[in-house]
Amino acid sequence: MNALERILSALGDPAPQGSTGRDGIPCLEIEAKDARRTIARLKSACGFDTNTFVTAIDRFPAEPRFELLWQFRSLVHGDRVRVRARLDAGPEGPRAPSIADLFPGAAYSERECFDMFGIVFEGHAGLKRLLMPEEYDHFPLRKDFPHQGIEPDRLYREWDRRRHEKPAGSAT
Amino acid sequence: MTESLTLEYEPGTVSGDDPLHGELMHLNVGPQHPATHGVLRLKITLDGETIREVEPVVGYLHRGKEKTCETLGWRRFFVHTDRLDYVQPLTNNCAYAMALEELAGLEIPERGQVIRVLLMELSRIASHLIYLGTTGIDLGAVTMFFFCFNEREKIYELLDAYTGHRMNNTYVRIGGVYADVEESVQDAVTGFLETFPAKVDEFEKMLTGNRIWYDRNRDVGVLTRDDALAWSLSGPNLRGSGVELDLRRAEPYCGYEAYDFDVPVGTIGDCYDRYLVRVEEMRQSARICRQAIDKLGKTRGGEFLAEDRRFVLPPKSEVRQSMEELIHQFKIVTDMALPAGEAYGSIESSKGELGFLVASDGTSHPLRCHIRAPSLMNVQAIPHLARGRLLSDLVAIIGSLDFVMGEVDR
Amino acid sequence: MLHSYAPILLLAVLAVGFAAASVVLSELLGRRRRNVGKKAAYECGMEPEGNARIRLSIHFYLVSVLFILFDVEAVFLILWAATAKGFTAQGQGPLVLVEVLSFVLVLALALAWVWRKGGLEWDR
Amino acid sequence: MGSLKPAGPSPSEGGFFATRADWLVNWGRKNSLWPMPLGLSCCGIELMAMIGPKFDIARFGAEAARFSPRQCDVLIVAGTLTWKMAEACRTIYDQMPDPKWVIAMGVCSSSGGMYDSYAVVQGVDMLMPVDVYVPGCPPRPDAVIDALIKLQKKIARERPVELLLSGDNDDEGAGTRRFSYPPNHAVPTTRSHEVLPPDAGPRG
C-alpha cells in the first residue's frame, strides 16, 4: 500500500486528485482556499508531523501565475507528501492561508515566500520580509524582475544621506 | 554643545512582584559579532541579564542564489552551490547533483558513489570540527579552536591534493565526480584516518568531563522531541532530542545502505547532548571513510562518471577524435537541458536535511530551484530556546544549533 | 626614610611618562579625520536604539557591595601579614593571631548571613 | 588609505630628523597591524584558518583580532558584501580610529566576484577606499599574508611625521568626503531567456 493510497484513503471524502512525482513523492493538487483543512487533516490523520518547506513557483506567462508548494514528512511512516495549489495574482497580489500555527517551523519559509514572491499569508503572526531589507519594494524572485535588480544601492545611498544630515554621534 | 540630558524616567514594563526591578534594555547583537557565527543579527530585550525576547534578523548575506540559478542554468550553478554551506562545500555539490540526477533519472557508477560518500563524510568531519572550534572559543576553551583547526588543516591538505584547492572545490558533476582518486590521495586519507580517532578522544578528554563546559551546556537550550519536530529541525539537533532520524539510514542514497555505522542519539536534547552527538558522529564518519577507502581499493580503475552523453561531458581525448562527441560537448556546454518535471532530492548534511527542489520546464534554465536549508530552521529555533535564559546561555545555544549564514540567507 | 620610597616614585614617573607619551604621540601623529560615524556608539555595525542609561536591577548593586566588603577585608589581611613577622619576633605571635582571627570571624558571620538570606544566588 | 600621496615630497626634502622619525613610526605601525576580521562568508573561514596554527599571522604581529573597531588598524573585508550589510560595514569603517587601512579579501569584496545579482555590492571600493585587493575565492591564507606584507610595504612608504611638521595633518574632509561611487555595474540587462512583461518599457 504505497504512500499515495494511504494518504488519499486517510483524507477521506473530497479526496484531492494525487499523483506520484518522478522522485517517488506523492503530490496532491488542492485549491488554495481549502489548503488549511487538508494540511490540518494531513497532520492529524496521516501523521505528517514535520514541514520540510513552503515555497512557490512563478510560472510567469501562464495564468494562474503563482503555484504554492508545501512539503511534509512523517516520522512514523517515514514517507513524504507534497501539496501544491495554484494562486492567481489578484489586484493586490496573491493571497494564501498561513499554516504557521499548525507547523511553527513554516513561519520563516512563509516569510521568505512573501519576501521573494509577494504572496501574502493570512493569519501569519509577523509577516514581514525575511531576507531583503524591510523597506525594499520589489519581489526579486518574480520572473519579470531583472537579475541585476533595479537600483540596488538606493537604500544605502538614502541611509548615507540621512546619516550626514542627522549625525548619529549626537546624544540621542 | 552640551545640551542638558533629560533623564525622563518612564517605569517601563516592570515585572510586578519585585519593585526594585530594573527596566528592559534593548541590545543588538549585530551582524558583525564573534558569537553569532556569521552575519546574523539578534535584537534582544534584556531584563537585567535574563533574555525577555530575542528576534533574529537574517538576510545580511542574501546573494540571491535562487535567482542566480534561474539566470545561469543548471550546469553553471554548480559553482554557486559550494558557497551555500561554506564549511562543507562538497556536500552541497553532492546534494545538488543528486537532485538533478533524480530529475534526469540518471544512474551513477558504483565508484562515483563511493568517492561521493568519502567526500561527504570528510566534509562532515570538517564541519563538525568548525562547530567544535568556534563553540569552544565562544565558551572560553580557546585551545579547542587551535586543536580543531589543526585537524581541519589536514583535511584541507587531503582535498587540496585531490581537487587542487582547499575549499570551494566544486568537484562533483552530474553523473559522478570530476576525476578519479589516485593512489597517493587514497594513502593520504588512510594516514589521516589513522591519527584522527585519537585526536577526537583528545577533544573529548578536554571537554566532556570539563566542569565549566558541563555547566555551560547541560540543561541549556533544552529542545523536547515534539518541539524539535514542530520546528522542522533535523540532523544532530533533532537526534540530540532523542529522535533517531538519519537520512543516510532512513532514506539511503549513494549506497549508504552498504556501510555499517551507528547513529548517535541524545536523551534530554540540551546543548550538551548535541555536543556529544556531533563528537560521536565524527568518529562514525571516520569509520565510514575507512570502509569507503576499502571499497575504492577494490573498485580501482572502475567508472567514476556516468556515460549518458545528454548530461555528462565526454572526456577531452574522445572529443578530439569523433564528431558526435564534439557535438555532445557543444550541446552540453551551451545549454544542458533537463527533462520537464519536478524533483526533490535531499541528503543528510552536517546541519540537517539539505534538500534541493528542482523544477524544470525542459529548457536549460530552471523554472525554479529552491534550496531547503537546515540552517534556516536552526536559526528559527533560537527565540524558542533562548527566551527566559541568561545572555551567556544564548552564546551556548547559538553555538550548539550550529548554523551557517551562507545557507540561511542563500 | 625618603630614599626607601625612591623606587616606587621612579616607577610611577615611568608609568605616567609612558602613558602620557603614547597618548600625546598618537594624538599628534594620527591623522584626525572627524567623520560622521566616528563618535557614534559601536553596536555591531547597527545604529544603537534606546538609551544606555537605564535603571538596572538591584542585584547588580548588591553583588558590587559584597565584593567591596570582602575586598577591603583582604587589604587588611595583607597589611597584617606584612607586619606579622615583626610581632612574632617580639613574642606576641599568638595574640596577633587571635586578633586577626576575630576580625575574620566577624566577616565570616556576615558572609554566612548573606548566604543564608540568598543574596549570593544570581538567577532567582 | 593612510596619508600616502602619489607625488610625495622626496626623501631628501624632509630633512634627516623627519625621515628617521617617519621610519620609526612606520616601523611601529606596520609590525602591529591589528586586524578587524569582518568575516562575512567563505573568506571568513579562510580568515580563521589564517589565524589558526598553520598559517599563523602572529608572526606578523597581526593576531590580535579584536572584534571591536575601536581597537583595530586594518579592516579585512572577508566575503560577499550585500547591500543590506553595506550600512553596517561603512559604520564599522567610520568607527575605526585613524590611521586605518582596508584589505579587500577575496574577489567578492574586491569586485562583486561571481555575483552580479540584485543584492550584492559590486566591490567594497564602492563604499570605502581600499588599500590592498586579494584575488581568489577564497584566497589561500598565504595569499592574504602576502597581502599583509604588501600593506606593510605600503605603510613603510608613508610620511606621518613629515605631514605633522608641514601642518597638512588635519585632513578634515577625508572622512566625510563624499566618496564618488564608480559606475554602478548593477544596471539591469536583459538575459537571453528572461521574459519581459508585455507592457514593460525600454529596459533600465
Short mmCIF file of N, CA, C and O in Angstrom, two decimals, chain C residues 48-104:
data_model
loop_
_atom_site.label_atom_id
_atom_site.label_comp_id
_atom_site.label_asym_id
_atom_site.label_seq_id
_atom_site.Cartn_x
_atom_site.Cartn_y
_atom_site.Cartn_z
N PRO C 48 22.69 52.35 17.44
CA PRO C 48 22.14 51.96 18.76
C PRO C 48 20.76 52.59 18.97
O PRO C 48 20.56 53.77 18.70
N GLU C 49 19.79 51.74 19.39
CA GLU C 49 18.47 52.34 19.71
C GLU C 49 18.36 52.39 21.23
O GLU C 49 18.97 51.61 21.91
N GLY C 50 17.54 53.30 21.68
CA GLY C 50 17.28 53.36 23.12
C GLY C 50 18.43 54.04 23.83
O GLY C 50 19.47 54.33 23.27
N ASN C 51 18.23 54.24 25.10
CA ASN C 51 19.19 54.99 25.91
C ASN C 51 19.97 54.01 26.77
O ASN C 51 19.40 53.07 27.32
N ALA C 52 21.27 54.23 26.86
CA ALA C 52 22.07 53.23 27.61
C ALA C 52 21.92 53.47 29.11
O ALA C 52 22.21 52.61 29.90
N ARG C 53 21.44 54.67 29.46
CA ARG C 53 21.35 54.93 30.92
C ARG C 53 19.97 54.47 31.40
O ARG C 53 19.01 55.25 31.40
N ILE C 54 19.86 53.18 31.76
CA ILE C 54 18.54 52.72 32.24
C ILE C 54 18.72 52.23 33.67
O ILE C 54 19.84 51.99 34.13
N ARG C 55 17.62 52.08 34.34
CA ARG C 55 17.71 51.61 35.72
C ARG C 55 17.98 50.11 35.71
O ARG C 55 17.25 49.34 35.08
N LEU C 56 19.03 49.70 36.36
CA LEU C 56 19.36 48.26 36.35
C LEU C 56 18.81 47.60 37.60
O LEU C 56 18.48 48.28 38.59
N SER C 57 18.75 46.28 37.57
CA SER C 57 18.18 45.56 38.71
C SER C 57 19.08 45.77 39.92
O SER C 57 20.27 45.96 39.80
N ILE C 58 18.49 45.69 41.11
CA ILE C 58 19.21 45.99 42.36
C ILE C 58 20.30 44.94 42.61
O ILE C 58 21.26 45.17 43.33
N HIS C 59 20.18 43.78 41.99
CA HIS C 59 21.12 42.70 42.30
C HIS C 59 22.53 43.04 41.85
O HIS C 59 23.50 42.61 42.47
N PHE C 60 22.63 43.83 40.76
CA PHE C 60 23.99 44.23 40.35
C PHE C 60 24.64 45.02 41.49
O PHE C 60 25.79 44.80 41.86
N TYR C 61 23.86 45.91 42.11
CA TYR C 61 24.42 46.74 43.18
C TYR C 61 24.81 45.85 44.36
O TYR C 61 25.89 45.99 44.96
N LEU C 62 23.93 44.89 44.66
CA LEU C 62 24.20 44.02 45.83
C LEU C 62 25.52 43.28 45.64
O LEU C 62 26.37 43.25 46.54
N VAL C 63 25.74 42.75 44.45
CA VAL C 63 26.97 41.99 44.21
C VAL C 63 28.19 42.90 44.37
O VAL C 63 29.18 42.54 45.00
N SER C 64 28.06 44.14 43.86
CA SER C 64 29.25 45.01 43.94
C SER C 64 29.54 45.36 45.40
O SER C 64 30.69 45.37 45.85
N VAL C 65 28.51 45.59 46.18
CA VAL C 65 28.75 45.94 47.60
C VAL C 65 29.43 44.76 48.29
O VAL C 65 30.43 44.92 49.01
N LEU C 66 28.93 43.56 48.05
CA LEU C 66 29.55 42.39 48.72
C LEU C 66 31.01 42.26 48.32
O LEU C 66 31.87 41.98 49.17
N PHE C 67 31.28 42.54 47.07
CA PHE C 67 32.66 42.40 46.62
C PHE C 67 33.54 43.40 47.37
O PHE C 67 34.61 43.04 47.90
N ILE C 68 33.05 44.64 47.47
CA ILE C 68 33.89 45.65 48.13
C ILE C 68 34.14 45.22 49.58
O ILE C 68 35.27 45.28 50.10
N LEU C 69 33.07 44.70 50.20
CA LEU C 69 33.21 44.31 51.62
C LEU C 69 34.37 43.35 51.79
O LEU C 69 35.29 43.58 52.57
N PHE C 70 34.38 42.27 50.98
CA PHE C 70 35.42 41.24 51.22
C PHE C 70 36.75 41.66 50.60
O PHE C 70 37.81 41.20 51.00
N ASP C 71 36.71 42.60 49.67
CA ASP C 71 37.97 43.08 49.09
C ASP C 71 38.73 43.89 50.15
O ASP C 71 39.94 43.70 50.36
N VAL C 72 38.00 44.73 50.86
CA VAL C 72 38.66 45.55 51.89
C VAL C 72 39.22 44.63 52.97
O VAL C 72 40.33 44.81 53.48
N GLU C 73 38.46 43.59 53.28
CA GLU C 73 38.97 42.64 54.29
C GLU C 73 40.31 42.07 53.83
O GLU C 73 41.27 41.97 54.58
N ALA C 74 40.39 41.75 52.52
CA ALA C 74 41.66 41.18 52.02
C ALA C 74 42.79 42.19 52.19
O ALA C 74 43.91 41.83 52.57
N VAL C 75 42.46 43.48 51.94
CA VAL C 75 43.53 44.50 52.05
C VAL C 75 44.07 44.51 53.48
O VAL C 75 45.28 44.44 53.74
N PHE C 76 43.14 44.48 54.47
CA PHE C 76 43.62 44.50 55.87
C PHE C 76 44.47 43.26 56.15
O PHE C 76 45.52 43.31 56.78
N LEU C 77 44.01 42.12 55.60
CA LEU C 77 44.79 40.90 55.89
C LEU C 77 46.21 41.02 55.33
O LEU C 77 47.19 40.62 55.98
N ILE C 78 46.32 41.63 54.14
CA ILE C 78 47.67 41.76 53.55
C ILE C 78 48.54 42.62 54.46
O ILE C 78 49.68 42.29 54.79
N LEU C 79 47.93 43.74 54.92
CA LEU C 79 48.73 44.62 55.80
C LEU C 79 49.15 43.85 57.05
O LEU C 79 50.31 43.87 57.49
N TRP C 80 48.20 43.10 57.61
CA TRP C 80 48.52 42.35 58.84
C TRP C 80 49.64 41.36 58.55
O TRP C 80 50.62 41.21 59.30
N ALA C 81 49.52 40.69 57.35
CA ALA C 81 50.53 39.66 57.05
C ALA C 81 51.91 40.30 56.93
O ALA C 81 52.92 39.74 57.38
N ALA C 82 51.93 41.54 56.36
CA ALA C 82 53.25 42.17 56.17
C ALA C 82 53.93 42.40 57.52
O ALA C 82 55.14 42.21 57.67
N THR C 83 53.13 42.75 58.52
CA THR C 83 53.82 43.10 59.80
C THR C 83 53.84 41.94 60.79
O THR C 83 54.42 42.04 61.87
N ALA C 84 53.21 40.82 60.42
CA ALA C 84 53.09 39.73 61.42
C ALA C 84 54.46 39.20 61.82
O ALA C 84 54.72 38.92 62.99
N LYS C 85 55.39 39.18 60.84
CA LYS C 85 56.70 38.58 61.17
C LYS C 85 57.35 39.38 62.30
O LYS C 85 57.88 38.83 63.26
N GLY C 86 57.19 40.72 62.23
CA GLY C 86 57.80 41.55 63.28
C GLY C 86 57.23 41.19 64.65
O GLY C 86 57.95 40.99 65.63
N PHE C 87 55.90 41.04 64.70
CA PHE C 87 55.28 40.78 66.02
C PHE C 87 55.71 39.42 66.54
O PHE C 87 56.05 39.24 67.70
N THR C 88 55.72 38.41 65.69
CA THR C 88 56.11 37.07 66.21
C THR C 88 57.53 37.14 66.75
O THR C 88 57.88 36.53 67.75
N ALA C 89 58.38 37.99 66.06
CA ALA C 89 59.76 38.10 66.59
C ALA C 89 59.71 38.64 68.01
O ALA C 89 60.42 38.17 68.91
N GLN C 90 58.81 39.62 68.28
CA GLN C 90 58.77 40.15 69.65
C GLN C 90 58.02 39.21 70.59
O GLN C 90 57.73 39.55 71.71
N GLY C 91 57.58 38.05 70.12
CA GLY C 91 56.98 37.09 71.04
C GLY C 91 55.49 37.29 71.20
O GLY C 91 54.86 36.64 72.01
N GLN C 92 54.87 38.23 70.42
CA GLN C 92 53.41 38.38 70.61
C GLN C 92 52.64 37.65 69.51
O GLN C 92 51.53 38.01 69.16
N GLY C 93 53.24 36.62 68.94
CA GLY C 93 52.61 35.92 67.82
C GLY C 93 51.18 35.51 68.12
O GLY C 93 50.24 35.94 67.45
N PRO C 94 50.93 34.69 69.14
CA PRO C 94 49.55 34.18 69.35
C PRO C 94 48.55 35.32 69.54
O PRO C 94 47.47 35.29 68.95
N LEU C 95 48.95 36.38 70.26
CA LEU C 95 47.98 37.48 70.48
C LEU C 95 47.56 38.06 69.13
O LEU C 95 46.38 38.22 68.83
N VAL C 96 48.57 38.31 68.28
CA VAL C 96 48.26 38.92 66.97
C VAL C 96 47.35 37.99 66.17
O VAL C 96 46.37 38.41 65.56
N LEU C 97 47.64 36.69 66.30
CA LEU C 97 46.82 35.74 65.53
C LEU C 97 45.36 35.79 65.99
O LEU C 97 44.42 35.86 65.17
N VAL C 98 45.18 35.82 67.29
CA VAL C 98 43.80 35.84 67.80
C VAL C 98 43.09 37.09 67.31
O VAL C 98 41.94 37.06 66.86
N GLU C 99 43.82 38.20 67.34
CA GLU C 99 43.18 39.45 66.88
C GLU C 99 42.65 39.29 65.45
O GLU C 99 41.49 39.56 65.13
N VAL C 100 43.53 38.80 64.55
CA VAL C 100 43.10 38.78 63.13
C VAL C 100 42.00 37.74 62.96
O VAL C 100 41.05 37.92 62.19
N LEU C 101 42.09 36.66 63.73
CA LEU C 101 41.04 35.64 63.58
C LEU C 101 39.69 36.21 64.01
O LEU C 101 38.65 35.98 63.34
N SER C 102 39.69 37.03 65.06
CA SER C 102 38.39 37.60 65.46
C SER C 102 37.87 38.51 64.35
O SER C 102 36.67 38.48 63.99
N PHE C 103 38.80 39.24 63.71
CA PHE C 103 38.37 40.13 62.61
C PHE C 103 37.75 39.28 61.48
O PHE C 103 36.64 39.56 61.00
N VAL C 104 38.46 38.21 61.15
CA VAL C 104 37.96 37.37 60.04
C VAL C 104 36.63 36.73 60.46
O VAL C 104 35.70 36.61 59.66
#
